[in-house]
Amino acid sequence: MTDIVLLGPPGAGKGTQAKRLVETRGMVQLSTGDMLREARSSGTEMGRIVAAVMDRGDLVTDEIVIGLIEERLRHGAAGGFIFDGFPRTLAQADALEALLSRMGRGIAAAIEIRVDDAALIQRITGRFTCGACGAVYHDVTRPTARPGVCDVCGSTDLRRRADDTEEALRQRLLEYYKKTAPLIGYYHALGRLRVVDGLAEIDRVAEAIDAVLDAALPAPA
Ligand code: ADP
Ligand code: ADP
Ligand code: ZN
């Protein structure tokens, strides 16, 4: 059981923490949001279908995202997978359980990054990311060292997401509470839910996640 799920509303800090675990623990991040944005920018048929759905803040169909995950699982991950933004519905969670157990893997912990809605507007409206390496920044809480230049890779291709508006966020939050928040009960019932305080500073959240992983995962070789 070396795989984990990061749960939390849009802007909770899932991507930020996942990127750090990739660097520190050699885990593999599987973000369905990133996969869908890639499909959009590469102009595939699927990308065209999902673009409008994403910009409205609605969820893409289970079929599409489960298909994306299934394909990536085939590559394996010795250090464990981090599921970031997936599963988002009970059907996706059931599908993930089935796919992993078929591979002899499993979710060791589902970590809920708990925040309140008031913090999310600020998080989302200040977010920008590096188009080249995916690093996540914030105008106030995590700016780049040099304005306009990515700290990690030096790229100047810094972007804001089309759905990071107050209006789309309202819809994304509604979708979260209707369809995704029930997963908190799902993983609780399986005995695998762990909660961290997502309102703390980025480094404090990271420490709390490390503590959960040290308790839940086998030590890295
Ligand atoms: P956030 O950073 O807000 O948590 P993501 O980058 O994970 O957002 O997702 C952006 C959008 O992509 C979602 O609003 C939704 O339209 C779509 N999406 C991503 N993952 C899923 C999923 N597992 N199921 C359905 N839709 C998804
Ligand atoms: P998610 O993947 O859950 O949607 P992100 O990791 O993209 O969330 O974070 C959303 C925004 O909030 C980003 O601009 C990020 O830099 C910032 N952020 C993430 N975690 C924290 C934190 N603990 N405190 C303050 N800002 C944060
Ligand atoms: Zn970069």
GROMACS .gro file of C-alpha atoms and ligand atoms in nm:
model
  276
    1MET     CA    1   0.000   0.000   0.000
    2THR     CA    2   0.216   0.286  -0.122
    3ASP     CA    3  -0.040   0.507  -0.295
    4ILE     CA    4  -0.222   0.811  -0.153
    5VAL     CA    5  -0.515   1.033  -0.241
    6LEU     CA    6  -0.513   1.410  -0.176
    7LEU     CA    7  -0.865   1.534  -0.104
    8GLY     CA    8  -0.983   1.892  -0.071
    9PRO     CA    9  -1.172   2.170  -0.248
   10PRO     CA   10  -1.023   2.371  -0.536
   11GLY     CA   11  -0.737   2.579  -0.397
   12ALA     CA   12  -0.680   2.363  -0.088
   13GLY     CA   13  -0.316   2.307  -0.186
   14LYS     CA   14  -0.330   1.957  -0.337
   15GLY     CA   15  -0.108   2.036  -0.636
   16THR     CA   16   0.142   2.232  -0.425
   17GLN     CA   17   0.184   1.944  -0.181
   18ALA     CA   18   0.186   1.676  -0.453
   19LYS     CA   19   0.474   1.850  -0.635
   20ARG     CA   20   0.673   1.853  -0.313
   21LEU     CA   21   0.616   1.481  -0.250
   22VAL     CA   22   0.738   1.407  -0.602
   23GLU     CA   23   1.065   1.585  -0.521
   24THR     CA   24   1.117   1.457  -0.167
   25ARG     CA   25   0.984   1.101  -0.194
   26GLY     CA   26   1.009   1.009  -0.559
   27MET     CA   27   0.635   0.954  -0.579
   28VAL     CA   28   0.445   0.995  -0.909
   29GLN     CA   29   0.176   1.266  -0.925
   30LEU     CA   30  -0.137   1.181  -1.120
   31SER     CA   31  -0.344   1.499  -1.158
   32THR     CA   32  -0.652   1.456  -1.373
   33GLY     CA   33  -0.681   1.837  -1.390
   34ASP     CA   34  -0.332   1.858  -1.543
   35MET     CA   35  -0.409   1.570  -1.782
   36LEU     CA   36  -0.730   1.738  -1.897
   37ARG     CA   37  -0.553   2.073  -1.948
   38GLU     CA   38  -0.285   1.894  -2.152
   39ALA     CA   39  -0.555   1.735  -2.367
   40ARG     CA   40  -0.706   2.080  -2.423
   41SER     CA   41  -0.385   2.248  -2.525
   42SER     CA   42  -0.284   1.965  -2.757
   43GLY     CA   43  -0.617   2.008  -2.938
   44THR     CA   44  -0.735   1.647  -2.916
   45GLU     CA   45  -1.100   1.552  -2.970
   46MET     CA   46  -1.134   1.481  -2.598
   47GLY     CA   47  -0.976   1.818  -2.518
   48ARG     CA   48  -1.240   1.996  -2.725
   49ILE     CA   49  -1.519   1.806  -2.552
   50VAL     CA   50  -1.403   1.887  -2.200
   51ALA     CA   51  -1.295   2.252  -2.247
   52ALA     CA   52  -1.637   2.413  -2.199
   53VAL     CA   53  -1.723   2.181  -1.910
   54MET     CA   54  -1.404   2.276  -1.726
   55ASP     CA   55  -1.442   2.649  -1.786
   56ARG     CA   56  -1.794   2.638  -1.637
   57GLY     CA   57  -1.656   2.464  -1.329
   58ASP     CA   58  -1.852   2.142  -1.385
   59LEU     CA   59  -1.705   1.794  -1.353
   60VAL     CA   60  -1.595   1.602  -1.662
   61THR     CA   61  -1.762   1.259  -1.699
   62ASP     CA   62  -1.637   0.968  -1.487
   63GLU     CA   63  -1.572   0.768  -1.802
   64ILE     CA   64  -1.321   1.019  -1.938
   65VAL     CA   65  -1.120   1.066  -1.618
   66ILE     CA   66  -1.118   0.697  -1.525
   67GLY     CA   67  -0.987   0.625  -1.876
   68LEU     CA   68  -0.706   0.879  -1.828
   69ILE     CA   69  -0.606   0.732  -1.492
   70GLU     CA   70  -0.620   0.374  -1.616
   71GLU     CA   71  -0.377   0.458  -1.893
   72ARG     CA   72  -0.127   0.624  -1.656
   73LEU     CA   73  -0.144   0.343  -1.400
   74ARG     CA   74   0.006   0.106  -1.653
   75HIS     CA   75   0.343   0.284  -1.624
   76GLY     CA   76   0.359   0.189  -1.253
   77ALA     CA   77   0.528   0.387  -0.974
   78ALA     CA   78   0.776   0.223  -0.742
   79GLY     CA   79   0.763   0.515  -0.496
   80GLY     CA   80   0.383   0.523  -0.501
   81PHE     CA   81   0.119   0.727  -0.681
   82ILE     CA   82  -0.025   1.053  -0.551
   83PHE     CA   83  -0.379   1.093  -0.679
   84ASP     CA   84  -0.437   1.470  -0.698
   85GLY     CA   85  -0.790   1.582  -0.788
   86PHE     CA   86  -0.898   1.221  -0.846
   87PRO     CA   87  -1.124   1.054  -0.741
   88ARG     CA   88  -1.390   1.327  -0.734
   89THR     CA   89  -1.703   1.106  -0.727
   90LEU     CA   90  -1.796   0.782  -0.554
   91ALA     CA   91  -1.796   0.604  -0.890
   92GLN     CA   92  -1.438   0.720  -0.951
   93ALA     CA   93  -1.336   0.605  -0.602
   94ASP     CA   94  -1.483   0.258  -0.660
   95ALA     CA   95  -1.313   0.236  -0.999
   96LEU     CA   96  -0.979   0.335  -0.844
   97GLU     CA   97  -1.010   0.068  -0.574
   98ALA     CA   98  -1.076  -0.196  -0.840
   99LEU     CA   99  -0.793  -0.083  -1.071
  100LEU     CA  100  -0.535  -0.071  -0.791
  101SER     CA  101  -0.628  -0.401  -0.632
  102ARG     CA  102  -0.601  -0.569  -0.973
  103MET     CA  103  -0.239  -0.445  -0.979
  104GLY     CA  104  -0.169  -0.558  -0.622
  105ARG     CA  105  -0.161  -0.194  -0.505
  106GLY     CA  106  -0.383   0.010  -0.276
  107ILE     CA  107  -0.456   0.346  -0.116
  108ALA     CA  108  -0.263   0.366   0.212
  109ALA     CA  109  -0.414   0.701   0.313
  110ALA     CA  110  -0.662   0.956   0.181
  111ILE     CA  111  -0.541   1.290   0.315
  112GLU     CA  112  -0.803   1.562   0.346
  113ILE     CA  113  -0.645   1.908   0.327
  114ARG     CA  114  -0.906   2.099   0.526
  115VAL     CA  115  -0.963   2.468   0.452
  116ASP     CA  116  -1.257   2.706   0.471
  117ASP     CA  117  -1.429   2.865   0.173
  118ALA     CA  118  -1.319   3.218   0.264
  119ALA     CA  119  -0.953   3.125   0.210
  120LEU     CA  120  -1.024   2.966  -0.126
  121ILE     CA  121  -1.125   3.282  -0.314
  122GLN     CA  122  -0.789   3.438  -0.225
  123ARG     CA  123  -0.600   3.120  -0.308
  124ILE     CA  124  -0.768   3.074  -0.644
  125THR     CA  125  -0.769   3.433  -0.766
  126GLY     CA  126  -0.396   3.471  -0.681
  127ARG     CA  127  -0.284   3.141  -0.833
  128PHE     CA  128  -0.049   3.119  -1.132
  129THR     CA  129   0.155   2.827  -1.261
  130CYS     CA  130   0.460   2.765  -1.476
  131GLY     CA  131   0.356   2.643  -1.821
  132ALA     CA  132   0.691   2.467  -1.865
  133CYS     CA  133   0.735   2.271  -1.539
  134GLY     CA  134   0.399   2.302  -1.362
  135ALA     CA  135   0.531   2.477  -1.049
  136VAL     CA  136   0.246   2.643  -0.855
  137TYR     CA  137   0.274   3.005  -0.731
  138HIS     CA  138   0.059   3.267  -0.561
  139ASP     CA  139   0.071   3.646  -0.595
  140VAL     CA  140   0.084   3.693  -0.216
  141THR     CA  141   0.167   3.366  -0.039
  142ARG     CA  142   0.416   3.214  -0.284
  143PRO     CA  143   0.549   3.465  -0.538
  144THR     CA  144   0.843   3.386  -0.767
  145ALA     CA  145   1.181   3.521  -0.648
  146ARG     CA  146   1.215   3.727  -0.970
  147PRO     CA  147   0.890   3.866  -1.113
  148GLY     CA  148   0.781   3.681  -1.425
  149VAL     CA  149   1.043   3.403  -1.399
  150CYS     CA  150   0.985   3.049  -1.267
  151ASP     CA  151   1.211   2.969  -0.967
  152VAL     CA  152   1.233   2.603  -1.062
  153CYS     CA  153   1.309   2.606  -1.435
  154GLY     CA  154   1.365   2.971  -1.534
  155SER     CA  155   1.076   2.976  -1.782
  156THR     CA  156   0.889   3.305  -1.837
  157ASP     CA  157   0.573   3.117  -1.947
  158LEU     CA  158   0.371   3.189  -1.633
  159ARG     CA  159  -0.004   3.132  -1.675
  160ARG     CA  160  -0.339   3.181  -1.506
  161ARG     CA  161  -0.619   2.929  -1.552
  162ALA     CA  162  -0.937   3.017  -1.740
  163ASP     CA  163  -1.146   2.868  -1.458
  164ASP     CA  164  -0.971   3.057  -1.175
  165THR     CA  165  -1.242   3.324  -1.161
  166GLU     CA  166  -1.481   3.390  -0.874
  167GLU     CA  167  -1.776   3.280  -1.086
  168ALA     CA  168  -1.629   2.946  -1.196
  169LEU     CA  169  -1.502   2.888  -0.842
  170ARG     CA  170  -1.858   2.911  -0.708
  171GLN     CA  171  -1.963   2.632  -0.943
  172ARG     CA  172  -1.650   2.426  -0.864
  173LEU     CA  173  -1.726   2.453  -0.492
  174LEU     CA  174  -2.086   2.344  -0.547
  175GLU     CA  175  -1.962   2.041  -0.742
  176TYR     CA  176  -1.711   1.971  -0.466
  177TYR     CA  177  -1.969   1.969  -0.186
  178LYS     CA  178  -2.228   1.774  -0.387
  179LYS     CA  179  -2.007   1.510  -0.544
  180THR     CA  180  -1.658   1.503  -0.392
  181ALA     CA  181  -1.704   1.576  -0.020
  182PRO     CA  182  -1.890   1.240   0.024
  183LEU     CA  183  -1.553   1.074  -0.040
  184ILE     CA  184  -1.442   1.199   0.302
  185GLY     CA  185  -1.702   0.964   0.453
  186TYR     CA  186  -1.607   0.690   0.207
  187TYR     CA  187  -1.239   0.685   0.310
  188HIS     CA  188  -1.331   0.734   0.674
  189ALA     CA  189  -1.545   0.420   0.656
  190LEU     CA  190  -1.250   0.233   0.504
  191GLY     CA  191  -1.032   0.349   0.796
  192ARG     CA  192  -0.796   0.538   0.565
  193LEU     CA  193  -0.894   0.904   0.613
  194ARG     CA  194  -0.633   1.142   0.760
  195VAL     CA  195  -0.696   1.516   0.804
  196VAL     CA  196  -0.441   1.799   0.793
  197ASP     CA  197  -0.496   2.172   0.855
  198GLY     CA  198  -0.472   2.332   0.511
  199LEU     CA  199  -0.495   2.686   0.649
  200ALA     CA  200  -0.143   2.659   0.791
  201GLU     CA  201   0.161   2.782   0.595
  202ILE     CA  202   0.273   2.566   0.302
  203ASP     CA  203   0.572   2.423   0.493
  204ARG     CA  204   0.361   2.340   0.799
  205VAL     CA  205   0.106   2.157   0.582
  206ALA     CA  206   0.396   1.967   0.426
  207GLU     CA  207   0.519   1.861   0.770
  208ALA     CA  208   0.174   1.738   0.867
  209ILE     CA  209   0.151   1.535   0.544
  210ASP     CA  210   0.499   1.391   0.603
  211ALA     CA  211   0.390   1.276   0.948
  212VAL     CA  212   0.088   1.099   0.798
  213LEU     CA  213   0.300   0.933   0.531
  214ASP     CA  214   0.570   0.823   0.776
  215ALA     CA  215   0.300   0.646   0.974
  216ALA     CA  216   0.113   0.502   0.675
  217LEU     CA  217   0.377   0.410   0.415
  218PRO     CA  218   0.668   0.169   0.425
  219ALA     CA  219   1.002   0.356   0.462
  220PRO     CA  220   1.157   0.446   0.122
  221ALA     CA  221   1.432   0.200   0.022
  222ADP     P1  222  -0.855   2.233  -0.867
  222ADP     O1  223  -0.718   2.286  -0.871
  222ADP     O2  224  -0.962   2.335  -0.871
  222ADP     O3  225  -0.881   2.131  -0.762
  222ADP     P2  226  -0.821   2.059  -1.103
  222ADP     O4  227  -0.706   2.116  -1.174
  222ADP     O5  228  -0.803   1.936  -1.025
  222ADP     O6  229  -0.885   2.173  -1.010
  222ADP     O7  230  -0.943   2.039  -1.204
  222ADP     C1  231  -0.986   2.140  -1.292
  222ADP     C2  232  -1.113   2.095  -1.363
  222ADP     O8  233  -1.087   1.975  -1.437
  222ADP     C3  234  -1.230   2.061  -1.271
  222ADP     O9  235  -1.306   2.175  -1.236
  222ADP     C4  236  -1.309   1.963  -1.359
  222ADP    O10  237  -1.381   2.031  -1.460
  222ADP     C5  238  -1.197   1.885  -1.429
  222ADP     N1  239  -1.156   1.766  -1.352
  222ADP     C6  240  -1.033   1.743  -1.297
  222ADP     N2  241  -1.028   1.624  -1.235
  222ADP     C7  242  -1.152   1.568  -1.249
  222ADP     C8  243  -1.213   1.447  -1.204
  222ADP     N3  244  -1.144   1.356  -1.132
  222ADP     N4  245  -1.343   1.424  -1.238
  222ADP     C9  246  -1.413   1.513  -1.310
  222ADP     N5  247  -1.363   1.631  -1.354
  222ADP    C10  248  -1.233   1.659  -1.324
  223ADP     P1  249  -0.529   2.275  -0.551
  223ADP     O1  250  -0.438   2.186  -0.632
  223ADP     O2  251  -0.586   2.205  -0.431
  223ADP     O3  252  -0.635   2.340  -0.633
  223ADP     P2  253  -0.297   2.455  -0.536
  223ADP     O4  254  -0.187   2.369  -0.482
  223ADP     O5  255  -0.294   2.488  -0.680
  223ADP     O6  256  -0.440   2.393  -0.492
  223ADP     O7  257  -0.299   2.590  -0.449
  223ADP     C1  258  -0.390   2.697  -0.477
  223ADP     C2  259  -0.318   2.832  -0.457
  223ADP     O8  260  -0.295   2.853  -0.317
  223ADP     C3  261  -0.182   2.843  -0.524
  223ADP     O9  262  -0.166   2.975  -0.571
  223ADP     C4  263  -0.082   2.810  -0.412
  223ADP    O10  264   0.043   2.875  -0.433
  223ADP     C5  265  -0.153   2.863  -0.289
  223ADP     N1  266  -0.132   2.782  -0.167
  223ADP     C6  267  -0.126   2.646  -0.158
  223ADP     N2  268  -0.111   2.605  -0.030
  223ADP     C7  269  -0.110   2.718   0.046
  223ADP     C8  270  -0.099   2.744   0.189
  223ADP     N3  271  -0.087   2.642   0.276
  223ADP     N4  272  -0.102   2.872   0.230
  223ADP     C9  273  -0.116   2.975   0.141
  223ADP     N5  274  -0.126   2.958   0.005
  223ADP    C10  275  -0.123   2.832  -0.042
  224ZN      ZN  276   0.896   2.625  -1.426
   0.00000   0.00000   0.00000
